[in-house]
Tab-separated table of C-alpha atoms in Angstrom:
chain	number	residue	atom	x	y	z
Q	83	UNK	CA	-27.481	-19.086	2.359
Q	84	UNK	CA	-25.166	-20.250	5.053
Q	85	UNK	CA	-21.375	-19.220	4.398
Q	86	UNK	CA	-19.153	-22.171	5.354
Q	87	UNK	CA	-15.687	-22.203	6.842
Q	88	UNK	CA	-14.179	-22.667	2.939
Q	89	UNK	CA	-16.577	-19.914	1.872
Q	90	UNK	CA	-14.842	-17.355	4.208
Q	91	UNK	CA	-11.425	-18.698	3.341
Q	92	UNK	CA	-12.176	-17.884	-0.183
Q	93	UNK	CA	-13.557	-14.725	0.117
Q	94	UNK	CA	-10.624	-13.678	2.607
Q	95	UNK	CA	-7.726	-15.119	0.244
Q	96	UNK	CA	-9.086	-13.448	-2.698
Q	97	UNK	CA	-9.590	-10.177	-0.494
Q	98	UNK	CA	-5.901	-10.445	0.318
Q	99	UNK	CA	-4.640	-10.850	-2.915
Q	100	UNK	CA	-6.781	-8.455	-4.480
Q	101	UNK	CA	-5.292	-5.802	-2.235
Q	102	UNK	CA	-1.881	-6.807	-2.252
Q	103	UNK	CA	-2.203	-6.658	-6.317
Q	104	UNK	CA	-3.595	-3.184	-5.916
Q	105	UNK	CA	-1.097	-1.756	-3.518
Q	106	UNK	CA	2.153	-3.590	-4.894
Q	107	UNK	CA	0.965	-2.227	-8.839
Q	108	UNK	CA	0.311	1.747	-7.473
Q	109	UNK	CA	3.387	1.592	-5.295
Q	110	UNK	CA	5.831	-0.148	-8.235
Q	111	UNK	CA	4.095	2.561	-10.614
Q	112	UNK	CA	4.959	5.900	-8.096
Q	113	UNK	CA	8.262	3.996	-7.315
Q	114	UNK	CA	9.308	3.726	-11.267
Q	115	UNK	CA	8.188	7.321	-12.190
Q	116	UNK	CA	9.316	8.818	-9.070
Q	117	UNK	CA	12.905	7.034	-9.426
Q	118	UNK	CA	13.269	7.822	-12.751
Q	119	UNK	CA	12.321	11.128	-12.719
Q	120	UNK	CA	14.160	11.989	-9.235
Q	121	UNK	CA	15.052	15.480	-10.400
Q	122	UNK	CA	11.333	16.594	-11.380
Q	123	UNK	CA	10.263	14.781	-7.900
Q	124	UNK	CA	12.718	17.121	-5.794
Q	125	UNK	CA	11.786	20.499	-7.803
Q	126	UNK	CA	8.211	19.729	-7.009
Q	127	UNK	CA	8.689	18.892	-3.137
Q	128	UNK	CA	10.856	22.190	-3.059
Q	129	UNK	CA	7.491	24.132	-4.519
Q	130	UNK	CA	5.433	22.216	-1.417
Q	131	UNK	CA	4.803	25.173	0.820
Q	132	UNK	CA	5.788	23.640	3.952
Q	133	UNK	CA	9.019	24.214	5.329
Q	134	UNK	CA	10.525	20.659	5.925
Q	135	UNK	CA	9.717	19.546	2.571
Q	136	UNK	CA	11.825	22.422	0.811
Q	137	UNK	CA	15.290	21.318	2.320
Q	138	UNK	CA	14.513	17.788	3.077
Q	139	UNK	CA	13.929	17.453	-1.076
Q	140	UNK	CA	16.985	15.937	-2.334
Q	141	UNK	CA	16.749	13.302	0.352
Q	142	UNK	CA	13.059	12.455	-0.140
Q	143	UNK	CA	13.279	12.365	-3.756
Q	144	UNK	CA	15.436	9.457	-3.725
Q	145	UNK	CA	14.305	7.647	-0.506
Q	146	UNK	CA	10.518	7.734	-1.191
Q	147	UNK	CA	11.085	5.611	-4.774
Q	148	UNK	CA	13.325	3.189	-3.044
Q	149	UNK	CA	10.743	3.025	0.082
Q	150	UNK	CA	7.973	2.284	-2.469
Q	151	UNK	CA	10.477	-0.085	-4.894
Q	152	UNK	CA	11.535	-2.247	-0.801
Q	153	UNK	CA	7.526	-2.155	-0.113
Q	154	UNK	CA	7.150	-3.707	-3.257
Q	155	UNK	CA	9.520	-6.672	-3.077
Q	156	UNK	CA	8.664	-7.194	0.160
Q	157	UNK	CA	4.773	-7.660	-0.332
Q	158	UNK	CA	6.060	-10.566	-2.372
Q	159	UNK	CA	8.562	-12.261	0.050
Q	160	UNK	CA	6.184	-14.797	2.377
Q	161	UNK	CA	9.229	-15.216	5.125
Q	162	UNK	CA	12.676	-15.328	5.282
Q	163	UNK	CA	15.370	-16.540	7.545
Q	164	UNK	CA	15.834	-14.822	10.631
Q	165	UNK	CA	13.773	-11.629	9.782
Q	166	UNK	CA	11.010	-13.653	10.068
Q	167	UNK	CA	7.025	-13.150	8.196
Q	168	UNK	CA	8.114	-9.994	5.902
Q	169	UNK	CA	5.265	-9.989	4.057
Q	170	UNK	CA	2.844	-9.283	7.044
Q	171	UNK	CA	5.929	-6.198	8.094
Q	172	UNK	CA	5.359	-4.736	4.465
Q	173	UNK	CA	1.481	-4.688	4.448
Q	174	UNK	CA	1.747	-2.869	8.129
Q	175	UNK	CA	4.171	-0.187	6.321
Q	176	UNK	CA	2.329	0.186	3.646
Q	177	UNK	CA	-0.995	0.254	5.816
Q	178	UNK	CA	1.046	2.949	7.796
Q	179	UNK	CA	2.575	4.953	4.162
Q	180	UNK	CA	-0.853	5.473	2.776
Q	181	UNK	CA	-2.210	6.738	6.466
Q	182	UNK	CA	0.842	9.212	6.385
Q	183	UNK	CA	-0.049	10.153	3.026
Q	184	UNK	CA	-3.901	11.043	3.831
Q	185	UNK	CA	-2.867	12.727	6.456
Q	186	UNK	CA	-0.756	14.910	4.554
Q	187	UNK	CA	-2.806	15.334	2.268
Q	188	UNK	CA	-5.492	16.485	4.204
Q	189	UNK	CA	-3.399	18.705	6.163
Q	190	UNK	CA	-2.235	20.701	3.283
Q	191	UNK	CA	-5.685	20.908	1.865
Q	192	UNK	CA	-7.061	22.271	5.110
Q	193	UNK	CA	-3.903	25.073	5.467
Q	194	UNK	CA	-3.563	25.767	1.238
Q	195	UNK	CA	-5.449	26.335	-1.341
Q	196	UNK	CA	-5.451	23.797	-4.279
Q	197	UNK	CA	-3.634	26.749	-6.471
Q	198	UNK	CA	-0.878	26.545	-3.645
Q	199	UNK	CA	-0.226	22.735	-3.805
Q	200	UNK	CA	1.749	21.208	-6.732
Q	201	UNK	CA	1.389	17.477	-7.331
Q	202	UNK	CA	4.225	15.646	-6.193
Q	203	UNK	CA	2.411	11.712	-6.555
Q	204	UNK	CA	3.668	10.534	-9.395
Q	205	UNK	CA	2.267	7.037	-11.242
Q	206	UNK	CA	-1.167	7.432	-12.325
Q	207	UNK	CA	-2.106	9.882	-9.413
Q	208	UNK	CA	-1.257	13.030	-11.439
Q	209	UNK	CA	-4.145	12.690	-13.454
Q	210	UNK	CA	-6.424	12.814	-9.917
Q	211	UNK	CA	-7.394	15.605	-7.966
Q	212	UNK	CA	-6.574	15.942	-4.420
Q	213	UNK	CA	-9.586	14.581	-3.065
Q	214	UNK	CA	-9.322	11.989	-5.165
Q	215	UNK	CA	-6.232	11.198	-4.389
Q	216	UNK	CA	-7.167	11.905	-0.716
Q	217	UNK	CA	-10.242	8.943	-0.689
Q	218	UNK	CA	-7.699	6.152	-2.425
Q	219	UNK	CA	-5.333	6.708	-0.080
Q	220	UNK	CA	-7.682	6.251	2.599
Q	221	UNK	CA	-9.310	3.303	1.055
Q	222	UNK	CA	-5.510	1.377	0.371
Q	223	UNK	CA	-4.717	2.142	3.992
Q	224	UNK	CA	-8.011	0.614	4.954
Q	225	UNK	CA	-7.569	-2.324	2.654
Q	226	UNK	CA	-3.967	-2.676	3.459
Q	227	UNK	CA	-4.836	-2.801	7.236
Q	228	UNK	CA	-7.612	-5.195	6.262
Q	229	UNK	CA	-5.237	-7.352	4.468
Q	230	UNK	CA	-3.080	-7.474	7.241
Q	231	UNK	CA	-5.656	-8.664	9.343
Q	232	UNK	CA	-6.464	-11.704	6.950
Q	233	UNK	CA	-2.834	-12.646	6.893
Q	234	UNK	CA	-2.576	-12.672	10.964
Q	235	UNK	CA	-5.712	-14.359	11.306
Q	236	UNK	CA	-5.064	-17.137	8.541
Q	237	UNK	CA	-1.155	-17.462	8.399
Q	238	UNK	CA	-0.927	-21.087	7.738
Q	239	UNK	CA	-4.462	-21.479	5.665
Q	240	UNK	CA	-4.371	-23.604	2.491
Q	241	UNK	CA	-6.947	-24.596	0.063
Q	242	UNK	CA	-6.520	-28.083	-1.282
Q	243	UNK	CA	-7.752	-29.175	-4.912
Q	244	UNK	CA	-8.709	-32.657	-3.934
Q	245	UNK	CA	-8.457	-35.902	-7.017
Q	246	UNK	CA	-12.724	-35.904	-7.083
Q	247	UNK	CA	-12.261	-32.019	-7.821
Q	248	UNK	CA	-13.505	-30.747	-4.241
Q	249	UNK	CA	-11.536	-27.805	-2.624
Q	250	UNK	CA	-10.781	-28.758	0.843
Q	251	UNK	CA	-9.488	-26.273	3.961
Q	252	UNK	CA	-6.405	-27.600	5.144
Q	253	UNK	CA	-4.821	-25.476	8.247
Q	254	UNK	CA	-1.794	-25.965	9.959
């Protein structure tokens, strides 16, 4: 079967949205736990046996629920006036958040020992293990870049419900 030009629009819009639903529900989830329980968060990054972590706690444990809670909002702003496509500047943060986090995570699990590490995640990622958590990270930063791809590519793409019920590809 031959894919057609609407085909591919399809498949790429429902791609985007599918990871943008993904990303903006795990991020709100960390973002709510993580601000609500800010205390917990900072005792936990204190117990993270590497050094920055320990004094930089207080800090972190209030900026990384507000980073998450911005990411959020901004995956559902299209543009706005003067700052210009912030949708497209949130999925390349949050492309480049969940590569930080895999790389952190797979730093500490190559210097530590799982006994060493406490889990500092927050949201549903408590209940994973660190490779777990290690592979979803990678795949959201993967899908997140992907996504960010789609949305540079197609910026302006529409699909059009016609009156004789056809979808057509309108592009700008």
């Amino acid at each position: 079967m031959k894919k057609t030009a609407l085909h591919n629009a399809l498949h790429s819009k429902v791609t985007y949205w599918i990871v943008l639903s993904l990303t903006a529900a795990l991020l709100a989830g960390t973002a709510i736990d993580k601000g609500l329980n800010h205390h917990i968060f900072a005792i936990q990054l204190k117990l993270v046996p590497f050094a920055p972590f320990k004094w930089a706690a207080p800090v972190l444990s209030k900026a990384v629920p507000a980073i998450h809670a911005l990411l959020v909002i901004g995956l559902f702003i299209e543009r706005l006036p003067r700052i210009g496509a912030v949708r497209q500047r949130a999925i390349r943060a949050a492309t480049g958040l969940f590569s930080v986090y895999a790389l952190y995570i797979t730093g500490m699990l190559i210097a530590y020992t799982k006994a060493e590490l406490p889990c500092t995640c927050g949201g549903i990622h408590t209940a994973f293990g660190w490779w777990l958590q290690l592979l979803i990270n990678v795949i959201l930063a993967s899908g997140c870049y992907q996504a960010w791809r789609i949305g540079r590519r197609r910026p302006h793409t529409t699909l059009v419900h016609a009156p004789n019920h056809s979808i057509h590809l309108l592009t700008n």
